[in-house]
Structure formats: structure tokens, C-alpha cells
Amino acid sequence: MSVDRDGVNVVSILGNDYTIKAPEGEQQTLMAATVMLKAALADTKRKYPSLIGDKLLVLAALNLCSQQIELKQQHKQELDRYQEQVSATVDVIERTIGQS
């Protein structure tokens, strides 16, 4: 990935160059996303060596989206569990204060 002085980034994916202007301060995020996409493409290509071009890109993107959905679901479950723990602790504190 290359960046010019105007903050325009050139990203090469599957042999094609894409010119992307990242908002100020977001170049690192764009670089990380590019690395993640390239890794997903390489992983998908290893699993399905006959895929090329758009089909490879779409399957890699769907895999990334699926991973994101799973992470969001796990995060929600953890938040729910923590909320239950906090609520239980608050109940214990309220009962303890009420007994004083």
C-alpha cells in the first residue's frame, strides 16, 4: 500500500490497484483492513484453489462478514453475562444496606 501527500492510498488486491482516500487518522485502519482482506483471500485460495477473481473475493468477504457476525454475537453474550453479574452484585449490596 502506498500513500501520497494528499492522503490518497493505493491498495493492490488480486492484482488490481484501488485508489482510496482514507479520512485523516484512519490510514492505519485502512492498512490493517487491507492486510486482513489479503490474509482472508490467501486462506480462501488455499481452501478453494480453483476459485479466481470475483468469486474468490466474494467468498473471502462472506467469510469475513460471517466472522464479524460471530464476534458480535459473542460480544453481546459476554455483555449480557456481565450485566447479570453486575445486577446480582447490586442486589446483594442493596440487601446488605437494607439490613443495616
Coordinates of N, CA and C in Angstrom, one line a residue:
M1 N 0.9 -1.2 0.0 CA 0.0 0.0 0.0 C 0.9 1.2 0.0
S2 N 0.6 2.2 -0.8 CA 1.3 3.4 -0.9 C 0.4 4.6 -0.6
V3 N 0.9 5.6 0.0 CA 0.2 6.8 0.4 C 0.8 8.1 -0.2
D4 N 0.0 8.9 -0.8 CA 0.6 10.2 -1.3 C 0.4 11.3 -0.3
R5 N 0.9 12.5 -0.6 CA 0.8 13.6 0.3 C -0.6 14.1 0.6
D6 N -1.6 13.7 -0.2 CA -3.0 14.1 0.0 C -3.7 13.1 0.8
G7 N -3.1 12.1 1.2 CA -3.7 11.0 2.0 C -4.4 10.0 1.1
V8 N -4.1 10.0 -0.2 CA -4.7 9.0 -1.1 C -3.9 7.8 -1.0
N9 N -4.6 6.6 -0.8 CA -3.9 5.4 -0.6 C -4.1 4.5 -1.9
V10 N -3.1 3.8 -2.3 CA -3.3 2.9 -3.4 C -3.1 1.5 -2.8
V11 N -4.1 0.7 -2.9 CA -4.2 -0.6 -2.4 C -4.2 -1.6 -3.5
S12 N -3.4 -2.6 -3.5 CA -3.4 -3.6 -4.5 C -4.0 -4.9 -4.0
I13 N -5.1 -5.4 -4.6 CA -5.8 -6.6 -4.2 C -6.1 -7.4 -5.5
L14 N -5.6 -8.6 -5.5 CA -5.8 -9.6 -6.6 C -5.3 -9.0 -7.9
G15 N -4.2 -8.2 -7.8 CA -3.6 -7.7 -9.0 C -4.2 -6.4 -9.5
N16 N -5.2 -5.9 -8.8 CA -5.8 -4.7 -9.2 C -5.5 -3.6 -8.2
D17 N -5.2 -2.4 -8.7 CA -4.9 -1.3 -7.8 C -6.2 -0.5 -7.5
Y18 N -6.4 -0.1 -6.3 CA -7.6 0.7 -5.9 C -7.1 1.9 -5.2
T19 N -7.6 3.1 -5.6 CA -7.2 4.3 -5.0 C -8.3 4.7 -4.0
I20 N -7.9 4.8 -2.8 CA -8.8 5.0 -1.7 C -8.3 6.2 -0.8
K21 N -9.2 7.1 -0.6 CA -8.8 8.2 0.3 C -9.4 8.0 1.7
A22 N -8.5 7.7 2.6 CA -8.9 7.4 4.0 C -9.1 8.7 4.7
P23 N -10.1 8.8 5.6 CA -10.2 10.0 6.4 C -8.9 10.2 7.3
E24 N -8.6 11.4 7.6 CA -7.4 11.7 8.4 C -7.4 10.9 9.7
G25 N -6.3 10.3 9.9 CA -6.1 9.4 11.1 C -6.6 8.0 10.9
E26 N -7.1 7.7 9.8 CA -7.7 6.3 9.5 C -6.8 5.5 8.6
Q27 N -5.6 6.0 8.2 CA -4.7 5.3 7.3 C -4.3 3.9 8.0
Q28 N -4.0 3.9 9.3 CA -3.6 2.7 9.9 C -4.8 1.6 9.8
T29 N -6.0 2.1 10.0 CA -7.2 1.2 9.9 C -7.3 0.6 8.5
L30 N -7.1 1.5 7.5 CA -7.2 1.0 6.1 C -6.1 0.0 5.9
M31 N -4.9 0.3 6.4 CA -3.8 -0.7 6.2 C -4.1 -2.0 6.9
A32 N -4.6 -2.0 8.1 CA -5.0 -3.2 8.8 C -6.1 -4.0 8.1
A33 N -7.0 -3.2 7.5 CA -8.1 -3.9 6.8 C -7.6 -4.5 5.5
T34 N -6.6 -3.9 4.9 CA -6.0 -4.4 3.6 C -5.3 -5.7 4.0
V35 N -4.5 -5.7 5.0 CA -3.8 -6.9 5.4 C -4.8 -8.0 5.8
M36 N -5.9 -7.7 6.5 CA -6.9 -8.7 6.9 C -7.5 -9.3 5.6
L37 N -7.9 -8.4 4.7 CA -8.5 -8.9 3.4 C -7.5 -9.8 2.6
K38 N -6.3 -9.4 2.5 CA -5.3 -10.2 1.8 C -5.1 -11.5 2.5
A39 N -5.1 -11.6 3.8 CA -5.0 -12.8 4.5 C -6.2 -13.7 4.3
A40 N -7.4 -13.1 4.3 CA -8.6 -13.9 4.1 C -8.6 -14.4 2.6
L41 N -8.1 -13.6 1.7 CA -8.1 -14.1 0.3 C -7.1 -15.3 0.2
A42 N -5.9 -15.2 0.8 CA -5.0 -16.2 0.8 C -5.5 -17.5 1.4
D43 N -6.2 -17.4 2.6 CA -6.8 -18.5 3.3 C -7.8 -19.2 2.4
T44 N -8.7 -18.3 1.8 CA -9.8 -18.9 1.0 C -9.2 -19.5 -0.3
K45 N -8.1 -19.0 -0.8 CA -7.5 -19.6 -2.0 C -6.9 -20.9 -1.7
R46 N -6.3 -21.0 -0.5 CA -5.7 -22.3 0.0 C -6.9 -23.4 0.1
K47 N -8.0 -23.0 0.6 CA -9.1 -23.9 0.8 C -9.8 -24.3 -0.6
Y48 N -9.9 -23.3 -1.4 CA -10.6 -23.5 -2.7 C -9.7 -23.0 -3.9
P49 N -8.7 -23.8 -4.2 CA -7.7 -23.3 -5.2 C -8.2 -23.0 -6.6
S50 N -9.4 -23.5 -6.9 CA -9.9 -23.3 -8.2 C -10.6 -22.0 -8.4
L51 N -10.9 -21.3 -7.2 CA -11.6 -20.0 -7.3 C -10.6 -18.9 -7.7
I52 N -11.1 -18.0 -8.6 CA -10.3 -16.9 -9.0 C -11.2 -15.6 -9.1
G53 N -10.6 -14.5 -9.1 CA -11.3 -13.2 -9.3 C -12.4 -12.9 -8.4
D54 N -13.5 -12.5 -8.9 CA -14.7 -12.1 -8.1 C -15.2 -13.2 -7.2
K55 N -15.2 -14.4 -7.7 CA -15.7 -15.5 -6.8 C -14.9 -15.7 -5.6
L56 N -13.6 -15.6 -5.8 CA -12.6 -15.7 -4.6 C -12.9 -14.5 -3.7
L57 N -13.0 -13.3 -4.2 CA -13.2 -12.1 -3.4 C -14.5 -12.2 -2.7
V58 N -15.6 -12.6 -3.3 CA -16.9 -12.7 -2.7 C -16.9 -13.7 -1.5
L59 N -16.3 -14.9 -1.8 CA -16.2 -15.9 -0.7 C -15.4 -15.4 0.5
A60 N -14.3 -14.8 0.2 CA -13.4 -14.2 1.3 C -14.2 -13.2 2.1
A61 N -14.9 -12.3 1.3 CA -15.7 -11.3 2.0 C -16.8 -11.9 2.9
L62 N -17.5 -12.9 2.3 CA -18.5 -13.5 3.1 C -18.0 -14.2 4.3
N63 N -16.8 -14.8 4.2 CA -16.2 -15.4 5.4 C -15.8 -14.3 6.5
L64 N -15.3 -13.2 6.0 CA -15.0 -12.1 6.9 C -16.3 -11.6 7.6
C65 N -17.3 -11.5 6.8 CA -18.6 -11.0 7.4 C -19.2 -12.0 8.4
S66 N -19.1 -13.3 8.1 CA -19.5 -14.3 9.0 C -18.7 -14.3 10.3
Q67 N -17.4 -14.1 10.2 CA -16.6 -13.9 11.4 C -17.0 -12.7 12.2
Q68 N -17.3 -11.6 11.6 CA -17.7 -10.4 12.3 C -19.1 -10.6 13.0
I69 N -20.0 -11.3 12.3 CA -21.3 -11.6 13.0 C -21.1 -12.5 14.2
E70 N -20.3 -13.5 14.1 CA -20.0 -14.4 15.2 C -19.4 -13.6 16.4
L71 N -18.4 -12.7 16.1 CA -17.8 -11.9 17.1 C -18.8 -11.0 17.8
K72 N -19.7 -10.4 17.0 CA -20.7 -9.5 17.6 C -21.6 -10.3 18.5
Q73 N -22.0 -11.5 18.1 CA -22.9 -12.4 18.9 C -22.2 -12.7 20.2
Q74 N -20.9 -13.1 20.1 CA -20.1 -13.4 21.3 C -20.0 -12.2 22.3
H75 N -19.8 -11.1 21.7 CA -19.7 -9.9 22.5 C -21.0 -9.6 23.2
K76 N -22.1 -9.7 22.5 CA -23.4 -9.5 23.1 C -23.6 -10.5 24.3
Q77 N -23.3 -11.7 24.1 CA -23.4 -12.7 25.1 C -22.6 -12.4 26.3
E78 N -21.3 -11.9 26.1 CA -20.5 -11.5 27.2 C -21.0 -10.3 27.9
L79 N -21.5 -9.3 27.2 CA -22.1 -8.2 27.8 C -23.3 -8.5 28.7
D80 N -24.2 -9.4 28.1 CA -25.3 -9.9 28.9 C -24.9 -10.6 30.2
R81 N -23.9 -11.4 30.1 CA -23.4 -12.1 31.2 C -22.8 -11.2 32.3
Y82 N -22.1 -10.2 31.8 CA -21.5 -9.2 32.8 C -22.7 -8.3 33.4
Q83 N -23.7 -8.0 32.6 CA -24.8 -7.3 33.1 C -25.5 -8.1 34.2
E84 N -25.7 -9.3 34.0 CA -26.3 -10.2 35.0 C -25.5 -10.2 36.3
Q85 N -24.1 -10.3 36.1 CA -23.2 -10.3 37.3 C -23.3 -9.0 38.0
V86 N -23.4 -7.9 37.3 CA -23.5 -6.6 38.0 C -24.8 -6.4 38.7
S87 N -25.9 -6.9 38.0 CA -27.2 -6.8 38.7 C -27.2 -7.6 39.9
A88 N -26.7 -8.8 39.9 CA -26.6 -9.7 41.1 C -25.8 -9.0 42.2
T89 N -24.7 -8.4 41.9 CA -23.9 -7.7 42.9 C -24.7 -6.5 43.4
V90 N -25.4 -5.8 42.6 CA -26.1 -4.6 43.1 C -27.2 -5.1 44.0
D91 N -27.9 -6.2 43.7 CA -28.9 -6.8 44.6 C -28.4 -7.2 45.9
V92 N -27.2 -7.8 45.9 CA -26.5 -8.2 47.2 C -26.2 -6.9 48.0
I93 N -25.7 -5.9 47.4 CA -25.3 -4.7 48.0 C -26.6 -4.0 48.6
E94 N -27.7 -4.0 47.8 CA -28.9 -3.4 48.3 C -29.5 -4.1 49.5
R95 N -29.4 -5.4 49.4 CA -29.9 -6.2 50.6 C -29.1 -6.0 51.8
T96 N -27.8 -5.9 51.6 CA -26.8 -5.7 52.7 C -27.1 -4.3 53.3
I97 N -27.3 -3.3 52.5 CA -27.5 -1.9 53.0 C -28.9 -1.9 53.7
G98 N -29.8 -2.6 53.1 CA -31.2 -2.6 53.7 C -31.2 -3.3 55.1
Q99 N -30.3 -4.2 55.4 CA -30.3 -4.9 56.6 C -29.6 -4.1 57.7
S100 N -28.9 -3.0 57.3 CA -28.2 -2.2 58.3 C -29.0 -1.3 59.1

